[in-house]
């Protein structure tokens, strides 16, 4: 199974999102075994869900809060995300962790809240350049994956995104991706036994149509989480087709 998700981050206005969806849908044919998703900003969730209805493309939120409702100004709940027509929610993106101080402890609650609302969480993990250069990559990932020990098993997509490769144009080398994906696969087995094998592991970090086919050949890479290249419908279509060809 392959899964490719566009993370639009804080980009696109209503009319631009409509044009994107129209252009993407015109070229896209779903294929069993390959899921495609788009994660627009919160203001566009409902309308992008409507644009994509019946296309087979799923909509994800970029973040969500664990409480169901109440005095949490600026947050949106998993129930509200579901109500806007979403299939899932990205959690623990490195920009949430490093710019907004997202903590692993909150991620445990967010994962459980997503499952309660029948949303598919996409949990992002990854090391910074300082951590990699100091030789701590696998320790950092091990610690980040520990949230899964606390939640127990459930439906999940995991995204390995080395922080130094996100939005930098510097994609991780094949050998680096291979080492980490094999490690994450083993960790998932250790944490969740057989259920761990059901979790697709995406790669994220400067994915483009030029490098994606090679990345998809790496063992245990089950697709991509894509930022910059996902803002252009023609490029995102190529990425979707490459993932379909790799099933
Ligand atoms: C991301 O936003 O998760 C990401 C990987 O961004 P980019 O593809 O631009 O590096």
Short mmCIF file of C-alpha atoms and ligand atoms in Angstrom, two decimals:
data_model
loop_
_atom_site.label_atom_id
_atom_site.label_comp_id
_atom_site.label_asym_id
_atom_site.label_seq_id
_atom_site.Cartn_x
_atom_site.Cartn_y
_atom_site.Cartn_z
CA UNK A 1 0.00 0.00 0.00
CA UNK A 2 1.23 3.50 -0.87
CA UNK A 3 -0.04 6.83 0.45
CA UNK A 4 0.91 10.31 -0.72
CA UNK A 5 -0.32 13.39 1.13
CA UNK A 6 0.00 17.04 0.10
CA UNK A 7 0.74 19.32 3.03
CA UNK A 8 -0.23 22.79 1.83
CA UNK A 9 0.90 24.34 5.15
CA UNK A 10 -0.24 28.02 5.39
CA UNK A 11 -0.66 28.44 1.62
CA UNK A 12 -3.47 29.02 -0.90
CA UNK A 13 -6.66 31.05 -0.81
CA UNK A 14 -10.14 29.79 -1.62
CA UNK A 15 -10.01 30.42 -5.40
CA UNK A 16 -6.51 28.93 -5.68
CA UNK A 17 -7.62 25.81 -3.83
CA UNK A 18 -10.62 25.46 -6.18
CA UNK A 19 -8.34 25.75 -9.23
CA UNK A 20 -5.93 23.19 -7.77
CA UNK A 21 -8.71 20.67 -7.13
CA UNK A 22 -10.18 21.13 -10.60
CA UNK A 23 -6.78 20.69 -12.28
CA UNK A 24 -5.83 17.69 -10.13
CA UNK A 25 -9.16 15.92 -10.57
CA UNK A 26 -8.97 16.38 -14.36
CA UNK A 27 -5.85 14.19 -14.51
CA UNK A 28 -6.30 11.83 -11.56
CA UNK A 29 -7.65 8.27 -11.67
CA UNK A 30 -7.65 6.37 -8.38
CA UNK A 31 -5.90 3.01 -8.26
CA UNK A 32 -6.43 0.35 -5.56
CA UNK A 33 -3.49 0.12 -3.19
CA UNK A 34 -2.57 3.81 -3.45
CA UNK A 35 -4.23 6.53 -1.39
CA UNK A 36 -3.90 10.23 -2.15
CA UNK A 37 -4.66 12.97 0.37
CA UNK A 38 -4.56 16.74 0.61
CA UNK A 39 -4.07 18.68 3.85
CA UNK A 40 -5.26 22.26 3.31
CA UNK A 41 -5.23 25.00 5.95
CA UNK A 42 -8.13 24.83 8.42
CA UNK A 43 -10.10 27.59 6.67
CA UNK A 44 -10.31 25.49 3.50
CA UNK A 45 -11.08 22.04 4.93
CA UNK A 46 -14.80 22.06 4.28
CA UNK A 47 -14.62 23.52 0.78
CA UNK A 48 -11.72 21.31 -0.35
CA UNK A 49 -13.67 18.29 0.97
CA UNK A 50 -16.60 19.42 -1.19
CA UNK A 51 -14.40 19.98 -4.27
CA UNK A 52 -12.87 16.50 -3.89
CA UNK A 53 -16.08 14.62 -3.05
CA UNK A 54 -16.32 11.47 -5.19
CA UNK A 55 -12.77 11.85 -6.56
CA UNK A 56 -11.20 9.30 -4.23
CA UNK A 57 -8.84 11.96 -2.83
CA UNK A 58 -9.01 12.25 0.95
CA UNK A 59 -8.75 15.41 3.00
CA UNK A 60 -6.56 15.76 6.10
CA UNK A 61 -6.25 18.58 8.64
CA UNK A 62 -2.73 19.79 9.47
CA UNK A 63 -3.27 19.65 13.23
CA UNK A 64 -6.05 19.19 15.76
CA UNK A 65 -6.57 19.58 19.51
CA UNK A 66 -7.37 16.73 21.91
CA UNK A 67 -10.21 18.35 23.87
CA UNK A 68 -13.69 17.93 22.42
CA UNK A 69 -14.84 21.52 22.94
CA UNK A 70 -14.52 24.51 25.23
CA UNK A 71 -12.34 27.52 25.93
CA UNK A 72 -9.34 26.76 23.71
CA UNK A 73 -9.10 29.85 21.52
CA UNK A 74 -7.50 29.23 18.16
CA UNK A 75 -7.70 25.44 18.31
CA UNK A 76 -9.94 23.04 16.38
CA UNK A 77 -11.16 19.72 17.75
CA UNK A 78 -11.00 16.32 16.07
CA UNK A 79 -14.82 16.34 15.98
CA UNK A 80 -14.79 19.65 14.10
CA UNK A 81 -12.23 18.24 11.67
CA UNK A 82 -14.44 15.20 11.06
CA UNK A 83 -17.46 17.47 10.68
CA UNK A 84 -15.62 19.44 7.96
CA UNK A 85 -15.45 16.25 5.88
CA UNK A 86 -11.91 15.12 6.70
CA UNK A 87 -10.57 11.59 6.59
CA UNK A 88 -7.56 12.24 8.80
CA UNK A 89 -5.24 14.63 10.59
CA UNK A 90 -1.47 15.27 10.51
CA UNK A 91 -0.01 15.27 14.02
CA UNK A 92 3.42 16.28 15.33
CA UNK A 93 4.68 17.89 12.12
CA UNK A 94 8.16 19.27 12.74
CA UNK A 95 6.88 22.83 12.24
CA UNK A 96 4.39 22.20 15.05
CA UNK A 97 7.13 20.70 17.24
CA UNK A 98 9.84 23.28 16.57
CA UNK A 99 7.94 26.53 15.95
CA UNK A 100 4.93 25.96 18.24
CA UNK A 101 6.42 23.70 20.94
CA UNK A 102 4.27 20.62 20.32
CA UNK A 103 5.06 18.04 23.03
CA UNK A 104 5.03 14.23 22.80
CA UNK A 105 2.71 14.16 25.81
CA UNK A 106 0.07 16.11 23.85
CA UNK A 107 0.55 13.78 20.91
CA UNK A 108 -0.57 10.81 22.97
CA UNK A 109 -3.83 12.64 23.76
CA UNK A 110 -4.20 13.84 20.17
CA UNK A 111 -3.77 10.34 18.73
CA UNK A 112 -6.43 8.98 21.08
CA UNK A 113 -8.77 11.91 20.29
CA UNK A 114 -8.31 11.33 16.54
CA UNK A 115 -9.20 7.64 16.92
CA UNK A 116 -12.28 8.52 18.99
CA UNK A 117 -13.49 10.63 16.05
CA UNK A 118 -12.55 7.94 13.50
CA UNK A 119 -9.86 10.10 11.91
CA UNK A 120 -6.69 8.57 10.46
CA UNK A 121 -3.70 10.20 12.18
CA UNK A 122 -0.46 10.82 10.26
CA UNK A 123 2.21 11.00 12.96
CA UNK A 124 5.37 12.85 11.90
CA UNK A 125 8.76 12.10 13.41
CA UNK A 126 12.27 13.19 12.50
CA UNK A 127 15.62 14.39 13.76
CA UNK A 128 17.21 17.84 13.44
CA UNK A 129 20.57 18.29 11.72
CA UNK A 130 22.31 18.82 15.06
CA UNK A 131 20.87 15.55 16.34
CA UNK A 132 21.94 13.68 13.17
CA UNK A 133 25.44 15.17 13.21
CA UNK A 134 25.80 14.16 16.87
CA UNK A 135 24.87 10.56 15.96
CA UNK A 136 21.54 10.62 17.82
CA UNK A 137 19.13 10.05 14.92
CA UNK A 138 17.88 6.63 15.99
CA UNK A 139 17.68 7.63 19.68
CA UNK A 140 15.55 10.65 18.79
CA UNK A 141 13.21 8.55 16.66
CA UNK A 142 13.04 5.88 19.36
CA UNK A 143 11.96 8.53 21.88
CA UNK A 144 9.41 10.07 19.51
CA UNK A 145 7.94 6.64 18.75
CA UNK A 146 7.48 5.98 22.45
CA UNK A 147 4.11 7.78 22.28
CA UNK A 148 2.85 4.65 20.51
CA UNK A 149 3.65 2.57 23.58
CA UNK A 150 1.39 4.87 25.60
CA UNK A 151 -1.48 4.92 23.10
CA UNK A 152 -1.44 1.23 22.19
CA UNK A 153 -2.25 0.15 18.63
CA UNK A 154 -4.71 1.85 16.30
CA UNK A 155 -5.06 2.96 12.68
CA UNK A 156 -1.98 5.03 11.80
CA UNK A 157 0.21 6.43 9.05
CA UNK A 158 3.74 7.32 10.10
CA UNK A 159 5.80 9.98 8.30
CA UNK A 160 9.58 10.02 8.69
CA UNK A 161 10.62 13.59 7.96
CA UNK A 162 14.22 14.56 8.72
CA UNK A 163 13.82 18.18 9.85
CA UNK A 164 16.89 19.25 7.85
CA UNK A 165 15.27 17.99 4.63
CA UNK A 166 11.93 19.81 5.03
CA UNK A 167 11.59 22.77 2.70
CA UNK A 168 15.36 22.94 2.19
CA UNK A 169 15.72 21.24 -1.18
CA UNK A 170 18.11 18.82 0.54
CA UNK A 171 16.59 15.37 0.23
CA UNK A 172 17.94 12.58 2.46
CA UNK A 173 20.25 10.09 0.77
CA UNK A 174 18.84 6.68 -0.13
CA UNK A 175 21.07 4.95 2.43
CA UNK A 176 19.88 7.32 5.18
CA UNK A 177 16.22 6.72 4.30
CA UNK A 178 16.82 2.97 4.13
CA UNK A 179 18.47 2.82 7.55
CA UNK A 180 15.74 4.86 9.23
CA UNK A 181 12.76 3.16 7.59
CA UNK A 182 14.09 -0.29 8.51
CA UNK A 183 14.61 0.98 12.08
CA UNK A 184 11.06 2.40 12.28
CA UNK A 185 9.64 -0.86 10.89
CA UNK A 186 11.44 -2.82 13.66
CA UNK A 187 10.32 -0.32 16.32
CA UNK A 188 6.69 -0.64 15.19
CA UNK A 189 6.94 -4.42 15.49
CA UNK A 190 8.44 -4.08 18.95
CA UNK A 191 5.77 -1.62 20.10
CA UNK A 192 2.65 -2.99 18.45
CA UNK A 193 3.63 -6.55 17.37
CA UNK A 194 1.60 -7.65 14.31
CA UNK A 195 -0.41 -4.39 14.27
CA UNK A 196 2.85 -2.54 13.67
CA UNK A 197 3.17 -4.17 10.26
CA UNK A 198 -0.07 -2.49 9.14
CA UNK A 199 1.40 1.01 9.49
CA UNK A 200 2.57 2.59 6.22
CA UNK A 201 5.78 4.61 6.67
CA UNK A 202 5.99 7.69 4.44
CA UNK A 203 9.13 9.67 3.69
CA UNK A 204 8.92 13.48 3.75
CA UNK A 205 11.52 16.15 3.01
CA UNK A 206 12.00 17.96 -0.32
CA UNK A 207 10.19 15.26 -2.34
CA UNK A 208 9.83 16.23 -6.02
CA UNK A 209 8.84 14.38 -9.22
CA UNK A 210 12.60 14.20 -9.95
CA UNK A 211 13.54 12.23 -6.81
CA UNK A 212 10.33 10.44 -5.75
CA UNK A 213 10.55 7.34 -7.97
CA UNK A 214 13.97 6.52 -6.46
CA UNK A 215 12.74 7.11 -2.90
CA UNK A 216 9.76 4.81 -3.50
CA UNK A 217 12.16 1.94 -4.29
CA UNK A 218 13.67 2.05 -0.79
CA UNK A 219 12.45 -0.86 1.38
CA UNK A 220 9.63 0.07 3.80
CA UNK A 221 8.95 3.44 2.09
CA UNK A 222 5.18 3.51 1.60
CA UNK A 223 4.75 6.91 -0.04
CA UNK A 224 5.41 10.51 0.82
CA UNK A 225 4.31 13.56 2.77
CA UNK A 226 4.95 16.47 0.44
CA UNK A 227 5.10 20.20 1.11
CA UNK A 228 6.49 22.53 -1.58
CA UNK A 229 5.95 20.26 -4.60
CA UNK A 230 2.33 19.66 -3.59
CA UNK A 231 1.29 23.26 -4.31
CA UNK A 232 1.47 22.67 -8.05
CA UNK A 233 -1.31 20.34 -9.27
CA UNK A 234 0.79 19.07 -12.22
CA UNK A 235 3.68 18.15 -9.92
CA UNK A 236 1.42 16.57 -7.31
CA UNK A 237 -0.30 14.56 -10.05
CA UNK A 238 3.11 13.24 -11.16
CA UNK A 239 3.89 12.23 -7.57
CA UNK A 240 0.54 10.43 -7.30
CA UNK A 241 1.22 8.60 -10.57
CA UNK A 242 4.71 7.61 -9.42
CA UNK A 243 3.27 6.15 -6.23
CA UNK A 244 0.62 4.27 -8.22
CA UNK A 245 3.32 2.88 -10.50
CA UNK A 246 5.26 1.67 -7.44
CA UNK A 247 2.45 -0.52 -6.00
C1 LIG B 1 6.37 18.77 4.79
O1 LIG B 1 5.76 19.82 4.86
O2 LIG B 1 6.02 17.84 5.51
C2 LIG B 1 7.47 18.67 3.84
C3 LIG B 1 8.09 17.52 3.74
O3 LIG B 1 7.77 19.78 3.11
P1 LIG B 1 8.73 19.82 1.79
O4 LIG B 1 8.24 18.75 0.85
O5 LIG B 1 8.55 21.20 1.23
O6 LIG B 1 10.12 19.56 2.23
#
